[in-house]
XYZ file of C-alpha atoms in Angstrom:
681
model
C 0.000 0.000 0.000
C 2.832 2.419 0.774
C 4.284 1.951 -2.719
C 0.903 2.759 -4.289
C 0.576 5.885 -2.140
C 4.138 6.971 -2.913
C 3.528 6.404 -6.625
C 0.284 8.407 -6.545
C 2.070 11.371 -4.955
C 4.474 11.441 -7.910
C 1.983 10.796 -10.727
C 3.029 7.180 -11.325
C 0.093 4.873 -12.084
C 0.069 1.382 -10.574
C -2.472 0.002 -13.069
C -3.922 0.674 -16.502
C -6.939 -0.323 -18.609
C -6.081 -1.747 -22.057
C -9.798 -2.173 -22.811
C -13.099 -1.100 -21.249
C -13.854 -3.149 -18.164
C -10.349 -4.612 -17.903
C -7.649 -3.440 -15.498
C -4.032 -4.620 -15.460
C -1.742 -4.028 -12.489
C 1.713 -2.635 -13.207
C 4.571 -4.572 -11.649
C 6.181 -3.240 -8.482
C 9.518 -3.301 -10.317
C 8.201 -1.007 -13.075
C 6.701 1.424 -10.558
C 9.884 1.433 -8.483
C 12.023 2.086 -11.570
C 9.799 4.999 -12.651
C 10.044 6.512 -9.174
C 13.829 6.110 -9.252
C 13.947 7.984 -12.584
C 12.070 10.783 -10.801
C 14.676 10.862 -8.047
C 12.591 8.929 -5.499
C 14.060 5.949 -3.626
C 11.043 3.722 -3.029
C 13.139 1.417 -0.836
C 13.800 4.177 1.705
C 11.630 3.775 4.834
C 11.266 7.560 5.003
C 10.309 8.112 1.357
C 6.540 8.112 1.875
C 6.629 10.187 5.081
C 8.851 12.818 3.459
C 6.733 12.968 0.310
C 3.519 13.399 2.285
C 5.126 16.082 4.449
C 6.232 18.048 1.386
C 2.771 17.741 -0.161
C 1.114 18.928 3.049
C 3.391 21.931 3.529
C 3.385 23.126 -0.073
C 1.333 26.220 -0.760
C 1.705 26.088 -4.549
C 2.775 23.638 -7.187
C 5.958 24.735 -9.046
C 3.792 25.801 -12.011
C 0.142 26.819 -11.812
C -2.331 27.925 -14.467
C -4.858 30.747 -14.680
C -7.321 31.719 -17.385
C -6.804 35.062 -19.104
C -10.468 36.004 -18.598
C -10.112 36.087 -14.813
C -12.002 32.917 -13.878
C -10.928 31.823 -10.420
C -8.237 29.126 -10.809
C -8.778 25.859 -8.941
C -5.635 26.245 -6.825
C -6.590 29.653 -5.384
C -9.439 28.589 -3.032
C -7.140 25.901 -1.606
C -4.771 28.542 -0.196
C -5.157 29.430 3.496
C -7.699 32.201 4.136
C -6.043 35.592 4.097
C -3.170 34.573 1.787
C -1.794 37.532 -0.176
C -0.633 37.160 -3.800
C 1.770 39.245 -5.868
C 2.721 38.926 -9.508
C 5.841 39.756 -11.463
C 4.611 39.915 -15.016
C 6.508 38.393 -17.900
C 9.360 40.719 -18.787
C 8.821 42.768 -15.628
C 11.178 43.393 -12.727
C 8.911 43.829 -9.689
C 6.111 42.067 -7.844
C 2.767 43.882 -7.652
C -0.313 42.848 -5.633
C -2.543 40.557 -7.660
C -6.011 39.080 -7.316
C -6.321 35.583 -8.887
C -9.910 36.432 -9.860
C -8.996 39.292 -12.205
C -8.290 39.189 -15.955
C -4.554 38.910 -16.663
C -2.656 39.191 -19.934
C -1.406 35.862 -21.347
C 2.179 34.959 -20.574
C 4.426 33.076 -18.173
C 4.587 35.204 -15.054
C 6.098 34.739 -11.598
C 3.648 34.344 -8.699
C 4.449 34.860 -5.006
C 2.026 34.050 -2.188
C 2.337 34.801 1.521
C 0.174 32.926 4.024
C -1.001 34.489 7.311
C 1.408 32.240 9.243
C 4.371 33.740 7.358
C 4.959 30.897 4.924
C 5.785 32.025 1.381
C 5.990 30.272 -1.935
C 6.763 31.185 -5.525
C 5.587 29.527 -8.711
C 5.490 30.038 -12.436
C 2.032 31.221 -13.487
C 0.972 30.316 -17.025
C -1.896 32.479 -18.252
C -3.331 31.306 -21.548
C -6.395 31.871 -23.727
C -9.069 29.177 -23.414
C -8.712 27.874 -26.972
C -6.144 27.551 -29.710
C -6.628 29.588 -32.909
C -9.091 27.996 -35.325
C -8.826 27.662 -39.134
C -10.840 30.472 -40.732
C -12.494 28.217 -43.287
C -12.872 24.606 -44.252
C -10.023 23.433 -46.443
C -8.242 20.446 -47.923
C -4.559 19.744 -48.326
C -1.849 17.194 -49.029
C -0.032 14.874 -46.611
C 3.605 14.717 -47.729
C 6.680 12.748 -46.692
C 9.143 15.335 -47.976
C 12.088 12.988 -48.560
C 9.886 10.911 -50.923
C 9.026 13.831 -53.217
C 11.864 14.110 -55.716
C 11.873 16.669 -58.485
C 14.113 16.919 -61.534
C 16.306 19.304 -59.503
C 16.577 17.659 -56.088
C 19.682 15.755 -54.998
C 18.400 12.233 -54.421
C 15.584 13.124 -52.005
C 12.939 15.822 -51.710
C 14.017 19.196 -50.371
C 12.532 22.474 -49.157
C 12.424 24.011 -52.621
C 10.389 20.985 -53.770
C 8.056 21.624 -50.834
C 7.637 25.273 -51.823
C 6.997 24.267 -55.441
C 4.392 21.669 -54.450
C 2.665 24.278 -52.291
C 2.570 26.846 -55.068
C 1.342 24.374 -57.709
C -1.324 22.683 -55.604
C -2.700 25.928 -54.167
C -2.815 27.829 -57.445
C -4.136 24.908 -59.502
C -6.400 23.071 -57.067
C -7.019 25.428 -54.160
C -5.279 23.310 -51.528
C -5.088 25.020 -48.162
C -2.202 23.230 -46.489
C 0.697 20.806 -46.829
C 1.277 18.525 -43.844
C 4.866 17.235 -43.795
C 6.731 14.586 -41.839
C 8.950 15.784 -38.965
C 11.835 17.806 -40.399
C 13.820 17.572 -37.150
C 17.614 17.250 -37.175
C 18.743 13.619 -37.424
C 21.493 11.788 -35.580
C 24.487 11.717 -37.969
C 25.754 8.420 -39.290
C 28.369 6.698 -37.173
C 31.319 4.559 -38.250
C 29.337 1.333 -37.842
C 26.136 2.230 -39.614
C 23.973 4.754 -41.384
C 21.533 7.306 -40.064
C 18.264 6.035 -38.645
C 15.890 6.908 -41.525
C 12.876 7.377 -39.244
C 11.938 11.059 -38.933
C 10.278 10.176 -35.615
C 13.543 9.422 -33.754
C 15.556 12.617 -34.263
C 18.626 13.974 -32.545
C 16.860 17.277 -31.954
C 13.311 18.515 -32.271
C 14.395 22.124 -31.777
C 16.173 22.650 -35.113
C 15.485 21.394 -38.663
C 17.735 19.024 -40.587
C 19.999 20.686 -43.192
C 19.714 17.585 -45.396
C 16.510 19.255 -46.660
C 18.384 22.285 -48.026
C 18.177 23.160 -51.727
C 21.866 23.895 -52.192
C 21.453 26.005 -55.330
C 19.201 28.435 -53.433
C 21.988 29.409 -51.026
C 23.421 32.707 -52.362
C 27.029 31.747 -51.537
C 26.725 28.620 -53.707
C 27.386 30.780 -56.775
C 30.973 31.194 -55.594
C 31.940 27.530 -55.159
C 32.624 24.801 -57.754
C 29.417 23.129 -58.885
C 28.723 19.465 -58.093
C 25.622 19.068 -60.234
C 26.972 15.910 -61.905
C 27.122 14.059 -58.578
C 23.705 15.426 -57.631
C 22.257 14.164 -60.911
C 23.751 10.726 -60.266
C 22.027 10.496 -56.890
C 18.724 11.663 -58.328
C 18.857 9.255 -61.270
C 19.731 6.291 -59.048
C 16.347 6.691 -57.337
C 14.210 7.833 -60.232
C 15.639 5.674 -63.017
C 17.512 2.752 -61.440
C 15.068 1.728 -58.732
C 17.423 2.351 -55.818
C 16.185 3.389 -52.392
C 16.492 6.938 -51.126
C 19.942 7.088 -49.511
C 19.836 9.912 -47.003
C 23.459 9.365 -45.989
C 24.717 9.637 -49.565
C 22.655 12.784 -50.116
C 23.993 14.324 -46.938
C 27.594 13.373 -47.720
C 27.410 15.270 -51.011
C 25.503 18.239 -49.603
C 27.833 18.472 -46.654
C 30.885 18.568 -48.937
C 29.394 21.489 -50.836
C 28.223 23.194 -47.643
C 31.768 22.996 -46.294
C 32.908 24.949 -49.353
C 30.016 27.395 -48.999
C 31.051 28.005 -45.401
C 34.389 29.332 -46.646
C 32.650 32.047 -48.686
C 32.347 35.295 -46.669
C 28.802 36.476 -46.081
C 27.805 39.834 -47.508
C 27.298 42.593 -44.898
C 23.534 42.256 -45.010
C 23.571 38.478 -44.716
C 26.176 38.664 -41.961
C 23.869 40.982 -40.018
C 20.917 38.623 -40.537
C 23.014 35.658 -39.388
C 24.109 37.523 -36.257
C 20.476 38.346 -35.484
C 19.623 34.639 -35.780
C 22.455 33.694 -33.422
C 21.298 36.242 -30.861
C 17.683 35.178 -31.142
C 18.394 31.450 -30.731
C 21.008 31.952 -28.017
C 22.180 29.078 -25.833
C 19.845 26.547 -27.460
C 21.558 26.920 -30.834
C 25.016 27.049 -29.269
C 24.354 23.744 -27.498
C 22.899 22.201 -30.641
C 25.885 23.140 -32.783
C 28.337 22.097 -30.062
C 26.802 18.631 -29.888
C 27.226 18.177 -33.651
C 30.819 19.418 -33.477
C 31.568 16.973 -30.663
C 29.795 14.174 -32.553
C 32.188 14.718 -35.455
C 35.116 14.118 -33.132
C 33.794 11.459 -30.752
C 30.929 9.801 -32.634
C 27.157 10.330 -32.608
C 26.431 8.456 -29.357
C 27.081 10.868 -26.502
C 27.232 7.965 -24.037
C 30.634 6.993 -25.477
C 32.163 10.467 -25.084
C 34.672 11.350 -22.347
C 32.881 11.642 -19.012
C 33.544 15.365 -18.640
C 31.837 16.073 -21.978
C 28.615 14.388 -20.851
C 27.730 17.664 -19.123
C 27.031 20.565 -21.538
C 27.895 23.031 -18.748
C 31.221 21.505 -17.658
C 34.505 23.471 -17.996
C 35.777 20.730 -20.307
C 32.796 21.185 -22.633
C 33.365 24.946 -22.645
C 37.015 24.367 -23.576
C 36.029 21.936 -26.344
C 33.531 24.479 -27.664
C 36.271 27.083 -27.930
C 38.646 24.624 -29.597
C 35.970 23.584 -32.116
C 34.713 27.129 -32.682
C 34.827 26.871 -36.477
C 32.853 23.603 -36.471
C 30.327 25.068 -34.054
C 29.901 28.039 -36.381
C 29.471 25.673 -39.339
C 26.544 23.901 -37.671
C 25.036 27.208 -36.524
C 25.210 28.389 -40.118
C 23.417 25.251 -41.326
C 20.592 25.857 -38.862
C 20.272 29.441 -40.128
C 20.233 28.412 -43.783
C 17.614 25.730 -43.170
C 15.464 28.092 -41.136
C 15.575 30.557 -44.021
C 14.438 27.997 -46.579
C 11.647 26.831 -44.269
C 10.498 30.434 -44.065
C 10.618 30.680 -47.859
C 8.498 27.533 -48.251
C 5.829 28.876 -45.895
C 5.939 32.239 -47.636
C 5.442 30.539 -51.027
C 2.465 28.618 -49.661
C 0.763 31.719 -48.294
C 1.507 33.802 -51.393
C -0.122 31.061 -53.489
C -3.314 31.513 -51.494
C -3.090 28.801 -48.823
C -4.969 29.902 -45.691
C -2.802 27.594 -43.549
C 0.319 26.656 -45.495
C 2.816 24.285 -43.911
C 1.711 21.918 -41.155
C 4.809 20.797 -39.267
C 4.907 17.517 -37.367
C 6.242 17.319 -33.797
C 7.675 13.878 -33.026
C 6.845 12.448 -29.607
C 10.477 12.343 -28.479
C 14.177 12.325 -29.336
C 17.035 9.847 -29.677
C 18.566 9.014 -26.268
C 22.077 9.716 -27.546
C 21.273 12.857 -29.500
C 21.643 16.606 -29.155
C 18.485 17.395 -27.159
C 19.019 14.566 -24.668
C 22.549 15.952 -24.097
C 21.757 19.662 -23.972
C 18.632 19.208 -21.820
C 19.854 16.271 -19.777
C 18.274 17.550 -16.549
C 14.784 17.481 -18.070
C 14.907 13.875 -19.332
C 14.265 10.718 -17.309
C 17.400 8.623 -17.647
C 17.134 4.854 -17.907
C 13.549 5.006 -19.217
C 11.984 4.746 -22.669
C 8.604 5.805 -24.028
C 6.292 3.279 -25.659
C 2.838 1.762 -25.436
C 1.394 -1.029 -23.285
C -0.007 -4.252 -24.731
C -3.434 -3.802 -26.254
C -5.825 -5.461 -28.686
C -3.664 -4.426 -31.657
C -0.232 -5.336 -30.252
C -0.059 -7.991 -27.535
C 3.636 -7.339 -26.899
C 3.360 -3.563 -26.492
C 5.756 -1.092 -28.103
C 9.101 0.439 -27.143
C 9.918 3.555 -29.180
C 13.403 4.013 -27.736
C 12.779 7.647 -26.734
C 13.609 9.045 -23.279
C 10.631 10.838 -21.673
C 10.596 14.280 -20.157
C 10.445 14.385 -16.359
C 7.160 16.035 -15.373
C 8.651 17.344 -12.124
C 11.554 19.078 -13.875
C 9.238 20.572 -16.497
C 7.086 22.055 -13.735
C 10.096 23.375 -11.775
C 11.291 25.308 -14.838
C 7.909 26.652 -15.889
C 7.884 24.250 -18.854
C 10.706 26.239 -20.439
C 11.874 23.328 -22.599
C 8.366 22.730 -23.946
C 7.800 26.451 -24.536
C 11.064 26.845 -26.428
C 10.352 23.759 -28.531
C 6.904 24.961 -29.551
C 8.129 28.476 -30.286
C 10.833 27.144 -32.600
C 8.515 24.724 -34.387
C 5.832 27.355 -34.915
C 8.195 29.938 -36.437
C 7.308 29.002 -39.998
C 4.125 26.957 -39.607
C 0.477 27.607 -40.253
C -0.336 24.611 -38.067
C 1.456 22.006 -35.987
C 0.570 18.336 -35.711
C 1.509 16.773 -32.372
C 2.331 13.096 -32.715
C 0.764 10.978 -29.940
C -0.936 14.033 -28.427
C -2.047 11.835 -25.510
C 1.527 12.312 -24.246
C 0.438 15.708 -22.907
C -1.540 13.721 -20.343
C 0.495 10.556 -19.709
C 3.249 8.412 -21.216
C 4.077 4.730 -20.891
C 7.539 4.515 -19.271
C 9.577 1.342 -19.821
C 12.673 0.639 -17.679
C 15.832 0.209 -19.735
C 16.409 -3.434 -20.681
C 12.824 -4.490 -19.945
C 10.091 -5.476 -22.429
C 7.199 -3.044 -23.029
C 4.946 -5.243 -20.884
C 7.035 -4.230 -17.845
C 6.160 -0.539 -17.989
C 3.770 1.830 -16.274
C 2.056 5.125 -17.007
C 3.478 8.378 -15.658
C 1.128 11.346 -15.622
C 1.943 14.915 -16.647
C 0.170 18.084 -15.578
C -2.129 18.189 -18.586
C -3.603 21.536 -17.555
C -0.151 23.138 -17.584
C 0.988 21.367 -20.771
C -2.164 22.477 -22.592
C -1.873 26.019 -21.245
C 1.667 26.295 -22.605
C 0.525 24.870 -25.948
C -2.397 27.310 -26.209
C -0.206 30.234 -25.168
C 2.445 29.592 -27.826
C -0.167 28.799 -30.495
C -1.998 32.062 -29.790
C 1.229 34.075 -29.876
C 2.192 32.708 -33.288
C -1.330 32.337 -34.715
C -0.729 28.629 -35.272
C -3.474 26.003 -35.458
C -2.938 22.769 -33.515
C -3.703 19.208 -34.616
C -3.393 16.253 -32.265
C -2.724 12.711 -33.472
C -5.213 10.955 -31.194
C -5.550 7.581 -32.911
C -5.653 4.332 -30.964
C -6.423 3.798 -27.292
C -7.152 7.139 -25.612
C -7.735 7.773 -21.913
C -11.372 8.733 -21.175
C -11.956 12.476 -21.331
C -8.821 13.304 -23.298
C -10.507 13.866 -26.664
C -13.168 16.016 -25.016
C -10.556 18.137 -23.227
C -8.570 18.635 -26.425
C -11.685 19.586 -28.368
C -12.690 22.135 -25.714
C -9.180 23.590 -26.027
C -9.500 23.998 -29.787
C -7.020 21.219 -30.605
C -8.176 19.383 -33.720
C -8.109 15.580 -33.691
C -7.264 13.069 -36.398
C -9.886 10.807 -37.984
C -8.960 8.048 -40.448
C -11.817 6.685 -42.541
C -11.068 2.980 -42.114
C -11.123 3.341 -38.306
C -14.388 5.278 -38.176
C -16.723 2.450 -37.238
C -19.346 2.065 -34.544
C -17.137 -0.140 -32.370
C -19.566 -0.056 -29.441
C -22.568 -0.891 -31.623
C -22.956 -2.853 -34.847
C -19.388 -2.186 -36.068
C -20.583 -0.570 -39.282
C -19.004 2.551 -40.833
C -19.930 5.751 -39.027
C -22.135 7.877 -41.323
C -20.326 10.925 -42.673
C -22.624 13.384 -40.909
C -21.755 11.859 -37.514
C -18.007 12.460 -37.808
C -16.576 15.078 -35.490
C -16.111 18.603 -36.814
C -12.885 19.432 -34.986
C -10.546 17.114 -36.840
C -8.385 16.453 -39.867
C -10.156 13.722 -41.834
C -8.019 11.431 -43.996
C -8.139 8.099 -45.769
C -4.736 6.971 -44.493
C -1.504 7.962 -42.732
C 2.236 7.289 -43.070
C 1.842 4.157 -40.903
C -1.020 2.693 -42.944
C -1.491 1.323 -46.475
C -2.219 3.745 -49.277
C -5.817 3.884 -50.446
C -4.945 2.010 -53.654
C -3.260 -0.743 -51.623
C -6.273 -1.047 -49.335
C -8.776 -1.202 -52.207
C -6.793 -3.736 -54.255
C -5.654 -5.962 -51.376
C -1.994 -5.165 -52.037
C -1.529 -4.376 -48.339
C -2.676 -7.858 -47.282
C -0.426 -9.529 -49.838
C 2.580 -7.499 -48.649
C 2.027 -8.425 -45.012
C 1.591 -12.077 -45.921
C 4.883 -12.020 -47.847
C 6.665 -10.590 -44.803
C 5.076 -13.039 -42.376
C 3.166 -10.358 -40.471
C -0.183 -11.032 -38.865
C -3.036 -9.540 -40.809
C -6.645 -9.971 -41.760
C -7.300 -12.752 -44.240
C -7.828 -11.715 -47.863
C -11.521 -12.540 -47.520
C -11.864 -10.443 -44.356
C -10.062 -7.497 -45.944
C -12.154 -7.758 -49.106
C -15.346 -7.843 -47.058
C -14.354 -4.668 -45.203
C -13.546 -2.855 -48.440
C -16.745 -4.155 -50.014
C -18.800 -2.739 -47.173
C -17.329 0.725 -47.716
C -17.791 0.539 -51.498
C -21.408 -0.512 -51.062
C -21.924 2.531 -48.831
C -20.340 4.785 -51.469
C -22.651 3.327 -54.116
C -25.749 3.932 -51.980
C -24.664 7.533 -51.448
C -24.095 8.107 -55.162
C -20.375 8.732 -54.705
C -19.284 6.282 -57.440
C -20.141 8.394 -60.452
C -18.009 7.134 -63.313
C -17.882 3.372 -63.121
C -16.233 1.170 -60.560
C -12.517 1.145 -61.386
C -9.743 1.781 -58.879
C -9.324 5.481 -59.661
C -13.032 6.140 -59.322
C -13.142 4.251 -56.016
C -10.339 6.427 -54.640
C -12.247 9.513 -55.750
C -15.335 8.126 -53.993
C -13.337 7.787 -50.769
C -12.540 11.491 -50.895
C -16.092 12.464 -51.864
C -17.135 10.677 -48.692
C -14.593 12.646 -46.653
C -16.053 15.817 -48.137
C -19.452 14.808 -46.746
C -18.103 14.858 -43.209
C -18.103 18.120 -41.250
C -14.316 17.886 -40.680
C -12.571 21.271 -40.703
C -9.579 19.927 -42.640
C -9.365 17.062 -45.142
C -5.960 15.566 -45.887
C -5.095 13.731 -49.102
C -2.170 11.296 -48.919
C 0.154 12.491 -51.694
C 0.922 8.971 -53.045
C -2.836 8.479 -53.532
C -2.670 11.058 -56.328
C -0.723 8.607 -58.507
C -1.928 5.240 -57.160
C 1.164 4.259 -55.167
C 0.637 0.871 -53.493
C 3.624 0.876 -51.147
C 3.419 2.118 -47.553
C 6.081 4.587 -46.474
C 6.371 2.828 -43.130
C 5.319 -0.684 -42.173
C 5.175 -0.875 -38.357
C 6.685 -4.036 -36.948
C 9.451 -4.216 -39.564
C 13.036 -3.002 -39.697
C 15.338 -4.824 -42.140
C 12.394 -6.621 -43.740
C 11.010 -3.482 -45.413
C 12.591 -0.199 -46.631
C 10.745 2.108 -44.246
C 11.140 5.857 -44.842
C 13.245 5.310 -48.006
C 10.747 5.013 -50.851
C 10.030 7.690 -53.459
C 6.451 8.399 -54.493
C 5.641 5.899 -57.259
C 2.913 4.865 -59.680
C 0.911 1.594 -59.355
C 3.773 -0.361 -60.963
C 6.308 1.010 -58.491
C 7.955 3.390 -60.970
C 9.090 6.599 -59.205
C 7.103 9.706 -60.089
C 8.787 13.106 -60.020
C 7.099 16.271 -58.793
C 6.909 17.460 -62.405
C 5.229 14.223 -63.506
C 2.821 14.342 -60.584
C 1.809 17.889 -61.455
C 1.089 16.781 -65.036
C -0.699 13.543 -64.072
C -4.322 13.277 -65.280
C -4.955 10.865 -62.407
C -3.734 13.418 -59.852
C -5.783 16.206 -61.403
C -8.916 14.040 -61.478
C -8.614 13.252 -57.771
C -7.976 16.851 -56.708
C -10.852 18.066 -58.881
C -13.151 16.174 -56.501
C -12.674 19.093 -54.114
C -14.008 21.501 -56.696
C -17.147 19.509 -57.526
C -19.228 21.347 -54.985
C -18.803 23.724 -52.092
C -19.124 22.115 -48.668
C -19.860 24.332 -45.653
C -17.520 24.411 -42.686
C -20.135 23.412 -40.150
C -21.720 20.003 -40.396
C -25.404 19.122 -40.504
C -27.540 19.347 -37.360
C -26.422 16.868 -34.735
C -22.883 16.536 -36.060
C -20.563 15.098 -33.429
C -17.908 17.621 -32.305
C -15.933 15.757 -29.660
């Protein structure tokens, strides 16, 4: 009982529910390990007494939240009667008397309270608007894995100029309102024993973009270095004409060689001034980021193998190494600046083409344990733990994503500074942000190092504070927020997110009445506050689903799947529904069926409708096949036609099949709000 009480005081859950009506108890070992990662020794006989004493004496949590409209916050009535409060406003230098029941400007302020018995406490006070900004109109857009979109000018994988070109073409020709891209976070560089992890969801840093996405020719200083277009053409042709996989490491090796030469070209006075402004604006975060990459060049990309003194970004030895490697640090700072500039240009191109939203950036759920963020922000991460998912009906073994979680206590102690800085950076050049596994704002499944996912437990975060920070940064930048809320979701989470203006994610194949007859949910009953799609990067393309190619692929790889008959029956049920609704208008071939899928999505009240880019040309191959590693080339495939032949951006833009699908969105105007009774939560 004492372990359960100790765990509850620190937000560690001792059980979980993988399905309604079923509760599973977490092992004592998992709970004890999670407490240890939070700095709590569960074996100490005084641990519970000390924790309860601290909880009883504490006037305020390290971070508290208040609404901007002056509604009385829940923590205020719990203070002793007669407690006085004072506030030092964000950017201010003095404390002034403050009434928690008065309207207060949004920001992260400093709160001080004094109880009648003389006790005092200080806390960070996050004041946020009640809801995130909302899209001004209903719109549709494309879901793009940028690396997979090669043009006749890119160097072996898609780049930011390709993204800008796709935005301009699709908006001007077909009225698309957004482009949702995969995470563009900086990757862990390749080590001597292997290549870079191709997954964009396991980055070295989420705070800065990856320079592998640069269009080299668009860098002004490139005009003054020897051209390497022949090597670039070779890389491009190997993918587009010879059937080779996208080789991120080869692309980066060539780009890096040219970028090294570009770095030797002096910046013009104006560009030098702009670069200096960027350095000043990004400050210590960028300095740490660039230092990690400079050290990784010397000691390898796994920080755990570095000299002990360099494990601490604030040690004298690290400071000395930073000075010694000053030129390399500047090189990596320069790359971050160049990439930031091209991201800004891509968003500018999207908005100038008429997109009301533009780029939708993707925030991965975590970072590589040996990477730049885990090193620079080591005090905020829980060491010896990994994020994943417990066993459920879809995966009996659970999942381990190999990502260290943030410590909720350290986030609160610092006023969620790391989370605020991350969001601010990501939202710099975004019309919207998609948060992968948005349920992580509420709780995460922590797995002790070396243990299987079954031996984990949930650790809770202060969802009120996490959401307040998210809404604050979104309102400051005017950014819309999308949460990936697929799969098992804790009761009340979707409702809380919807009330906060965070859009959800709805995938057609999953929209069934699971608690009733299991049939497809009628379009008018879909929720309004969501991005509606036919598929995602972790699922088969629409063509693969309709033709059964996804089942055949999984059978070939020995993965569990529905039988061909079961899969065909599911597809047949959807097609029969489309026929009854009159959505199959020009026969019953594959292309028309895909158009019918998107006509159905248009019948929903969803605020945003996403079209998987490979669906424009009938690609049958998934970009990622969960449960595989060496068995399938995840994250390395170019967009291709039904036969698997790579399709360039230029060919896609000229494709009659692509135009026919996108013209579905011009067949008739659909209002933003759904029909009476439409489900919103």
